[in-house]
Coordinates of C-alpha atoms in Angstrom, one line a residue:
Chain A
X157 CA -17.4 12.0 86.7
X158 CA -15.0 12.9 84.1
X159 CA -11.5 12.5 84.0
X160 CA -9.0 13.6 80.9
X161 CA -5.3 12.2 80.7
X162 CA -3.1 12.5 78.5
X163 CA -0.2 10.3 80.0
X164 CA -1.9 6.6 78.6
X165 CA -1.1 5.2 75.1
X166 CA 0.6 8.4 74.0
X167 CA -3.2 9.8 73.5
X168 CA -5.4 12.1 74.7
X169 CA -8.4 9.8 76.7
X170 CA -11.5 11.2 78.0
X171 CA -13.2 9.2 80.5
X172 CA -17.2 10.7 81.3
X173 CA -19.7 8.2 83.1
X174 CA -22.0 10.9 84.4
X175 CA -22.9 8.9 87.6
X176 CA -19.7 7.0 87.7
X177 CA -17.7 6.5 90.8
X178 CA -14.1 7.5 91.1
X179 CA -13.5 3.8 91.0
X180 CA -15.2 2.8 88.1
X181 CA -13.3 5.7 85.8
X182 CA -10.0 4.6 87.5
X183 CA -10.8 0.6 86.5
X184 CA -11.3 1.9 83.0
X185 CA -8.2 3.7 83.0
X186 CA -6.2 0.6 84.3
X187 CA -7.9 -1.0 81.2
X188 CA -6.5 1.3 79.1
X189 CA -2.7 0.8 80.9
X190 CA -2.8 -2.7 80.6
X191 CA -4.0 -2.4 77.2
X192 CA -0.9 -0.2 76.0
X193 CA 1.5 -2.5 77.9
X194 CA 0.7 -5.1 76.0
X195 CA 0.4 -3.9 72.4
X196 CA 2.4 -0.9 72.4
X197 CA 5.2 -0.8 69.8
X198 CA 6.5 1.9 71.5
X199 CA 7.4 -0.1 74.5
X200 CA 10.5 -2.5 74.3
X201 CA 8.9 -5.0 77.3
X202 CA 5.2 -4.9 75.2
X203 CA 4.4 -8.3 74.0
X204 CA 3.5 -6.8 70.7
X205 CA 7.7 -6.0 70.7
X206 CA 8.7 -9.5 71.9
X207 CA 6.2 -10.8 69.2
X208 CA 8.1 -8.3 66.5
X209 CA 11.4 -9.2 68.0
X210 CA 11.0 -13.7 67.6
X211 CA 10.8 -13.7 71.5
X212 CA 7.9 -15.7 71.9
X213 CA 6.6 -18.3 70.2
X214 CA 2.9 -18.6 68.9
X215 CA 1.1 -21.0 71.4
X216 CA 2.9 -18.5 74.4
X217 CA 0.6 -15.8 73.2
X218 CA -1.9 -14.5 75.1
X219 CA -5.5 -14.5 74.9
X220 CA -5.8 -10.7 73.7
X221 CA -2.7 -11.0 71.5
X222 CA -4.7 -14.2 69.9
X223 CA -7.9 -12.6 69.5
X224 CA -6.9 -9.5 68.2
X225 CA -4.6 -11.7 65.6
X226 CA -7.5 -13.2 64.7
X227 CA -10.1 -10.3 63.9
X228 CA -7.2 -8.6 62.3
X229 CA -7.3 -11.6 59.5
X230 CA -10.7 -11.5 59.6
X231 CA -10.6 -7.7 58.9
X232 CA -8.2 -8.0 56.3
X233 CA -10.5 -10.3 54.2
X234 CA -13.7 -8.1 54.6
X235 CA -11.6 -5.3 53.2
X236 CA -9.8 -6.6 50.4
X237 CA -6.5 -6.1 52.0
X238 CA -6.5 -2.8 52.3
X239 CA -6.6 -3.3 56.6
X240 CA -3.6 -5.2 57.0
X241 CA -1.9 -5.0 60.5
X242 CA 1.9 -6.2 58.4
X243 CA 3.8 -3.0 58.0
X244 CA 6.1 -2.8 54.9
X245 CA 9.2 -4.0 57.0
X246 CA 7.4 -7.1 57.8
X247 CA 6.8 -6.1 61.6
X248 CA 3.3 -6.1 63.2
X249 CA 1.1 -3.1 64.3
X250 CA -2.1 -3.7 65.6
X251 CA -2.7 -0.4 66.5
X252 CA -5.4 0.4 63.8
X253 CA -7.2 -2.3 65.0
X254 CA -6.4 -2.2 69.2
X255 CA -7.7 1.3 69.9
X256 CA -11.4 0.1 68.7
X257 CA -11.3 -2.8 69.9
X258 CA -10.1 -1.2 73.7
X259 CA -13.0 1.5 73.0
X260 CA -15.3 -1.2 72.8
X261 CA -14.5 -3.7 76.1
X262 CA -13.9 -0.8 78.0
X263 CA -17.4 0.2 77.0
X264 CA -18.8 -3.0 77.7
X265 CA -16.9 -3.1 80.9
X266 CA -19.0 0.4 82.2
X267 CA -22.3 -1.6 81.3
X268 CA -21.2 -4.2 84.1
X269 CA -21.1 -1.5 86.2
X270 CA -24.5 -1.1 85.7
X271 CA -23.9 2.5 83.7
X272 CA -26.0 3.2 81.1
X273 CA -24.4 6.6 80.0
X274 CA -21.1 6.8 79.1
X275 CA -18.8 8.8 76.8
X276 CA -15.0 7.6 76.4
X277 CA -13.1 9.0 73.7
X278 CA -9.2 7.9 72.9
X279 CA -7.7 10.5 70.5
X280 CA -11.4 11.3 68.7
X281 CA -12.4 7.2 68.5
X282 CA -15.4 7.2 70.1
X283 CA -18.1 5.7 72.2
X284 CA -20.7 7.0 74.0
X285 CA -24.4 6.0 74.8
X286 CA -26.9 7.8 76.8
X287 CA -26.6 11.5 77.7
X288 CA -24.5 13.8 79.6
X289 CA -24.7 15.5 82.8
X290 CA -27.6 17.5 81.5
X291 CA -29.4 15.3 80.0
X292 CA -28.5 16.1 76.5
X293 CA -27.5 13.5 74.2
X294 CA -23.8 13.2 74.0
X295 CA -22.2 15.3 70.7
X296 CA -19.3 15.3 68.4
X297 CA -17.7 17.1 66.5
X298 CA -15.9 16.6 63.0
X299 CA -12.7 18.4 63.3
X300 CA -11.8 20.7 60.2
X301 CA -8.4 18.6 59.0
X302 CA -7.1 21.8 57.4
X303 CA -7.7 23.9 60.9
X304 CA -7.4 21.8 64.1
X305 CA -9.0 24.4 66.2
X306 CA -12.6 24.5 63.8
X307 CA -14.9 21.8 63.1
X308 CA -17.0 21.5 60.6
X309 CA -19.5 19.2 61.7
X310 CA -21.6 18.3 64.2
X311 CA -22.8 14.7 65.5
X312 CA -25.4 13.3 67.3
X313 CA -24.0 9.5 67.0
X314 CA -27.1 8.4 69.3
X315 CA -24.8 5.5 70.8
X316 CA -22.9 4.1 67.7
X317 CA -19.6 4.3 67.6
X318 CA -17.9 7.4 65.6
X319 CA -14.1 7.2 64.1
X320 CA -12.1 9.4 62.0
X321 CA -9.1 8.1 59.9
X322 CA -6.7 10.7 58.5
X323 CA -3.0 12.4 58.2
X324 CA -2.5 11.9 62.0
X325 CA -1.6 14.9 64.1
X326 CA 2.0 13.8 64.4
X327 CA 2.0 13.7 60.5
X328 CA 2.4 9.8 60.2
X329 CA 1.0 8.9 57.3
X330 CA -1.8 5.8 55.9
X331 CA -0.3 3.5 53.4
X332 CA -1.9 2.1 50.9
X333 CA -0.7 -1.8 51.5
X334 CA -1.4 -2.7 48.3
X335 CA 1.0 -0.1 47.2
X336 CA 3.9 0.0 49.5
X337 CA 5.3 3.4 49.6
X338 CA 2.6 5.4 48.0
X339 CA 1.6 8.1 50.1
X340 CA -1.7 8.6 50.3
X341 CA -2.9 12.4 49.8
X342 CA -6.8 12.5 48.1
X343 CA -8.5 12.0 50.9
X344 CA -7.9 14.4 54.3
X345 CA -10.2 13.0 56.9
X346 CA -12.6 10.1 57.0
X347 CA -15.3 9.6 59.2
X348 CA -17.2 6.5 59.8
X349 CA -20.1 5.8 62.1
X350 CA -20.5 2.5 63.0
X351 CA -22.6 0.1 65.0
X352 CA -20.1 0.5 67.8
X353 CA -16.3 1.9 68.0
X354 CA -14.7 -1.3 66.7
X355 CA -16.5 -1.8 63.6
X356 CA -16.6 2.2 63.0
X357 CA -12.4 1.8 63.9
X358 CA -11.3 -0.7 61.7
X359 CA -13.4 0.3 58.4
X360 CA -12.0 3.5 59.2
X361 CA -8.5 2.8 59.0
X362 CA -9.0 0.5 55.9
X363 CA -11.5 2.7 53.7
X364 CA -8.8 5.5 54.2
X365 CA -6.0 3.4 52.6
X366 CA -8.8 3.0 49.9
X367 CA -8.8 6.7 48.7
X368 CA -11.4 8.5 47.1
X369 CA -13.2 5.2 46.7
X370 CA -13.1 4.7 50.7
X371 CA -16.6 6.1 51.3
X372 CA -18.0 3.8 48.2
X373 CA -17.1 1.2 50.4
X374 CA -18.4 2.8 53.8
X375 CA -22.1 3.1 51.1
X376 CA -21.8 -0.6 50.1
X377 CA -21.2 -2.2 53.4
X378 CA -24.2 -2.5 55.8
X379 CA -24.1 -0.6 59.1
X380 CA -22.0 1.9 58.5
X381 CA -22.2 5.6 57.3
X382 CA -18.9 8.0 56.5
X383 CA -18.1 11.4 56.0
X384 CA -15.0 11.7 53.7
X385 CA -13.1 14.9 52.9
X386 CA -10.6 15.5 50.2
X387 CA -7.5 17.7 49.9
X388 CA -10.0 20.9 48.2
X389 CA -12.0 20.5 51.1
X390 CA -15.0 18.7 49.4
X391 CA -16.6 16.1 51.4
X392 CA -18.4 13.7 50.0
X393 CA -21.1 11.7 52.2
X394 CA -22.9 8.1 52.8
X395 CA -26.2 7.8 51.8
X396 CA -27.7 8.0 55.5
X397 CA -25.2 9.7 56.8
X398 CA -26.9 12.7 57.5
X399 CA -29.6 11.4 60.2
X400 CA -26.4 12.1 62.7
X401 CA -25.9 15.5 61.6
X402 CA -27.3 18.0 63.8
Chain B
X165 CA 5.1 4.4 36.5
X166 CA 4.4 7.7 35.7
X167 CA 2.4 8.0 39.2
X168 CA 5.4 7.0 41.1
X169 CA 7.3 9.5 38.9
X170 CA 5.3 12.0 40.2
X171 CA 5.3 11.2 43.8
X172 CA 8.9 11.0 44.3
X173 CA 9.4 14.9 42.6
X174 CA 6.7 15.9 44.3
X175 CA 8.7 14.4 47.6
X176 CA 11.7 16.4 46.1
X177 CA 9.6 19.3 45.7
X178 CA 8.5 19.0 49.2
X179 CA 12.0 18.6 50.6
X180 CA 13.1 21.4 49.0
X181 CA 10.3 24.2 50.0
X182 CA 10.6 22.2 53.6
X183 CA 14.2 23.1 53.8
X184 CA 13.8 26.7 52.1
X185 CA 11.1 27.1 55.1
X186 CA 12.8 25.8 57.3
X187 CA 15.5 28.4 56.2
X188 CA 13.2 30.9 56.5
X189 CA 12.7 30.2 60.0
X190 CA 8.9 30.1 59.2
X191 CA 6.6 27.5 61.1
X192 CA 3.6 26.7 59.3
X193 CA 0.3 27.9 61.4
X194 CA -0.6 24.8 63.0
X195 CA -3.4 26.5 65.1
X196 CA -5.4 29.1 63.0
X197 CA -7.9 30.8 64.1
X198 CA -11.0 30.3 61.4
X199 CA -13.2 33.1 60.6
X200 CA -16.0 33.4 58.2
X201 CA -15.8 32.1 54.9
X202 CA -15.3 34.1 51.7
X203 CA -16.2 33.6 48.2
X204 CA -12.9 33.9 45.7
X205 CA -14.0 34.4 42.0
X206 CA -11.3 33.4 39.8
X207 CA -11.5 34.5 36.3
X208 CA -14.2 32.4 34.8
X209 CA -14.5 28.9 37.0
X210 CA -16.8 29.5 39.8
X211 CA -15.0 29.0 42.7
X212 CA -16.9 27.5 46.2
X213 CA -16.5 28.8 49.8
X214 CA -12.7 27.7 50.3
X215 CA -11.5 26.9 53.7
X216 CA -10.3 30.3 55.3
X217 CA -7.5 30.8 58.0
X218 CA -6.8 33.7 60.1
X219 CA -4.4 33.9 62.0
X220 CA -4.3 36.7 65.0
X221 CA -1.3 37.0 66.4
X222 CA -1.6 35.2 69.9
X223 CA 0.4 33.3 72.5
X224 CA 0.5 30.4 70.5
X225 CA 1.3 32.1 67.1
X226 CA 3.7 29.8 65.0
X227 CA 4.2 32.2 62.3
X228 CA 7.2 34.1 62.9
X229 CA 8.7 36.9 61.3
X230 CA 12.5 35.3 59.1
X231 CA 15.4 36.8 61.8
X232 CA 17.8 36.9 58.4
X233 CA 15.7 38.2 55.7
X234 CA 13.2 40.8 57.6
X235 CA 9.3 41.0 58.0
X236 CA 6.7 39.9 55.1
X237 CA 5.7 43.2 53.0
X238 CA 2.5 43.9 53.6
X239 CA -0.1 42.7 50.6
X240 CA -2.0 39.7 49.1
X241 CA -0.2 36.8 47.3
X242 CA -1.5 34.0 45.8
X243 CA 0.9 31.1 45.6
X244 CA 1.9 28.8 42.9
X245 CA -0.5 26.2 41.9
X246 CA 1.5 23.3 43.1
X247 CA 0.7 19.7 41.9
X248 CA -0.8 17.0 44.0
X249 CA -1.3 14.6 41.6
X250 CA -4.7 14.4 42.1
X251 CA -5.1 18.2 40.9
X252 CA -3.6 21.4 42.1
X253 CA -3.5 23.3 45.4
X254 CA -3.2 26.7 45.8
X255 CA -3.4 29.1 48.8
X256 CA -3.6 33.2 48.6
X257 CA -2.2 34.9 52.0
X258 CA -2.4 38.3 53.1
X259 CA 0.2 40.0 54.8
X260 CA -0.8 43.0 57.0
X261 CA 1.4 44.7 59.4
X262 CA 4.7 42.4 58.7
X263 CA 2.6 39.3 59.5
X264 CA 0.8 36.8 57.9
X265 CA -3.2 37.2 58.8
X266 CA -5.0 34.8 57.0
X267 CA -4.2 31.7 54.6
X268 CA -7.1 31.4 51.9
X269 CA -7.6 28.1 50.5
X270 CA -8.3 27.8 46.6
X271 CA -10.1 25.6 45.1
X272 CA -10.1 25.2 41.6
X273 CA -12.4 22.5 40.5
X274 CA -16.0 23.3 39.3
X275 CA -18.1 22.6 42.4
X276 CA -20.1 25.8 42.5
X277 CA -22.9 25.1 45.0
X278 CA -23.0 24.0 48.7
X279 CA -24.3 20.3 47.7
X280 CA -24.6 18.4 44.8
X281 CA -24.6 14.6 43.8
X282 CA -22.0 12.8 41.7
X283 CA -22.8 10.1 39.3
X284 CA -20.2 7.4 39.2
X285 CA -19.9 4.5 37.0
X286 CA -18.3 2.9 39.8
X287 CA -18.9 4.9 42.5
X288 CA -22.7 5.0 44.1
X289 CA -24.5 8.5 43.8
X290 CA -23.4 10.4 46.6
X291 CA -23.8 13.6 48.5
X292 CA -21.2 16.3 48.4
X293 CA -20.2 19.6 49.9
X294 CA -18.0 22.2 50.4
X295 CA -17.0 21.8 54.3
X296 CA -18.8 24.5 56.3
X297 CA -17.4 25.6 59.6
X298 CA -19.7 25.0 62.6
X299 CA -19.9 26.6 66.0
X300 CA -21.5 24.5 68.9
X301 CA -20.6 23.1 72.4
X302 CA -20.1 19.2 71.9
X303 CA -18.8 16.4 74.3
X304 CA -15.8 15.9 72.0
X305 CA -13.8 16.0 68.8
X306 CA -13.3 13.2 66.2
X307 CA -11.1 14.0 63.4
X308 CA -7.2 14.4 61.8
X309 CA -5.2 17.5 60.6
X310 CA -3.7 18.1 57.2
X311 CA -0.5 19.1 55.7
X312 CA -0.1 17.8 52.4
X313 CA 3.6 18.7 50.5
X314 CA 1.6 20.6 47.7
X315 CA -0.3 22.6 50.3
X316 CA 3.2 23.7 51.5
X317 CA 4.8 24.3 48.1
X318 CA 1.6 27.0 47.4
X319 CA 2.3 28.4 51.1
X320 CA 6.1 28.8 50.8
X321 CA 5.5 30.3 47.1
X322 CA 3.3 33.0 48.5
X323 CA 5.5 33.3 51.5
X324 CA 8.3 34.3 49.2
X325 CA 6.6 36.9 47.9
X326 CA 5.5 38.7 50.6
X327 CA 9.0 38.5 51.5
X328 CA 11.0 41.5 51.1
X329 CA 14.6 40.7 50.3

């Protein structure tokens, strides 16, 4: 079944397990609750604010807050810095990093159902393997960033993960953390494709902060393909890229 | 130094058309509909398929007429090429029956084909093209939305001049 909220993490989610039970969407959807209680900065009681706020000390963290601490470093050494989850006032958001991550054990947790087609989408990261209701492959569409209600392409991911870094809806802005307070405005929209949500989530967010050189670095690193657009509406593509465009 | 010179008037810039639009009581189209792409030839550069808005006047149309200074005057106007430090921005609007209909994006570089490759010292040779708009049912929708300040500074530039004071 499918289910869409818009209520959870202050993002659309779209939960589709074609033969899933009402139970196993609404387990998924707990996930995804939990998940935002807990590293939401928009929540005072979040531990993610009592970490920001010196109300708990390192060894009371919990598991999740550890782990996700810890691919965060590691992320920020396989990107040269430019994923860093230390905002310029010296607080922490892991957000660039949780959503993926999320994605990705929530997918894993639908394979211990014993589901082997799935589609679960939080604000346009994605993960989905198998096929649909009809049997057709799940698809996905690159939204036009200069006209939200276009796209202009279309996906066939076959199960890897697909996410798309940009000038967020809510026009927040990507720093560059190597250049605190430089807005970053030559690159629109990036696309990655990845070997699964988390990796596609986290290159994302960093090769954005990269600029025009951010899909250089999609080419150079193994596993994972990009589809970057600039301000003129040029988009410059990975090398393989285009074995997902249908 | 000079780059951070140039971002922080650009921000003035941006402030300053924001609160003159804002004045205007104009709300920039946030949900356009998109129609087919046209070719602009601009003097001698050969200009690609730029990005093309319309916008029919629907439920959920954000562009509203200014309550103090009257409806747009009916015509074309291309805005100021505004400076985005990587290279300009510039959008052309036409104005028919007091409203804005459509929002043409210009593109002024030299990329005259639908795909071609880029040598970089640096950079590895890669694919580019002008971003087509595609029709097709899909399960879902990756992607972000884009309002940069110099895109803005163009719009409120050719908004002014459709405006008949």
């Amino acid at each position: 079944m499918q289910i869409v909220r818009d209520d959870i993490m202050g993002m659309p989610i779209t939960i589709d397990i074609p033969a899933g039970t009402k139970e196993a969407v609404g387990e998924v959807l707990d996930y995804f609750v939990a998940i935002d209680n807990r590293f939401s900065t928009y929540k005072n009681e979040s531990e993610i604010s009592k970490i920001n706020r010196n109300e708990i000390s390192e060894d009371e963290y919990s598991n999740d807050m550890k782990k996700i601490f810890m691919l965060a470093k590691q992320t920020t050494k396989e990107t040269n810095g430019y994923f860093s989850i230390i905002k310029s006032d010296n607080t922490i958001d892991p957000s660039g990093l949780v959503k993926g991550w999320a994605i990705h054990k929530a997918a894993k947790l639908v394979e211990s159902f014993g589901y082997k087609d799935y589609f679960i989408d939080i604000a346009g990261d994605i993960q989905s393997k198998g096929v649909d209701t009809e049997g057709k492959e799940w698809t996905i569409g690159i939204r036009n960033p200069f006209d939200t209600t276009t796209m202009v392409k279309v996906l066939a991911p076959h199960g890897k993960g697909v996410a798309t870094s940009g000038t967020s809806v809510r026009g927040q802005h990507i720093y560059n953390p190597h250049k605190y307070g430089s807005i970053l405005d030559d690159v629109v929209s990036l696309t990655v494709i990845g070997p699964n949500i988390y990796e596609a989530d986290r290159f994302a967010t960093a090769a954005f902060a990269m600029g025009k050189s951010g899909v250089a670095f999609i080419e150079k690193t193994e596993g994972l393909e990009g589809y970057q657009i600039d301000p003129k509406g040029i988009a410059t593509m990975t090398s393989r890229f285009e074995q997902f465009v249908i | 130094m000079l780059l951070i010179k140039k971002i922080f008037l650009s921000l003035i810039i941006f402030v300053a058309s924001l609160e003159y639009v804002w004045y205007q009581n104009i709300t920039i189209p946030t949900s356009p509909m998109l129609t087919t792409s046209e070719k602009v030839v601009q003097t001698k550069k050969v200009v690609t398929t730029p990005a093309v808005f319309t916008m029919a006047p629907t439920k959920h149309t954000t562009v509203t007429a200014p309550r103090k200074r009257g409806r747009y005057k009916n015509g074309t106007y291309t805005g100021i090429a505004a400076d985005a430090y990587y290279g300009n921005v510039q959008v052309k609007v036409k104005v028919r029956g007091g409203k804005l209909t459509s929002v043409i994006f210009l593109q002024q570089s030299g990329n005259d084909s639908t795909s071609r490759y880029i040598n970089g010292i640096a950079m590895p040779q890669l694919k580019q093209e002008a971003i087509q708009i595609q029709s097709a049912k899909v399960s879902g929708v990756s992607g972000a939305s884009y309002t940069s300040a110099a895109f803005r500074k163009s719009l409120a530039n050719a908004l002014k001049q459709a405006n008949n004071i």
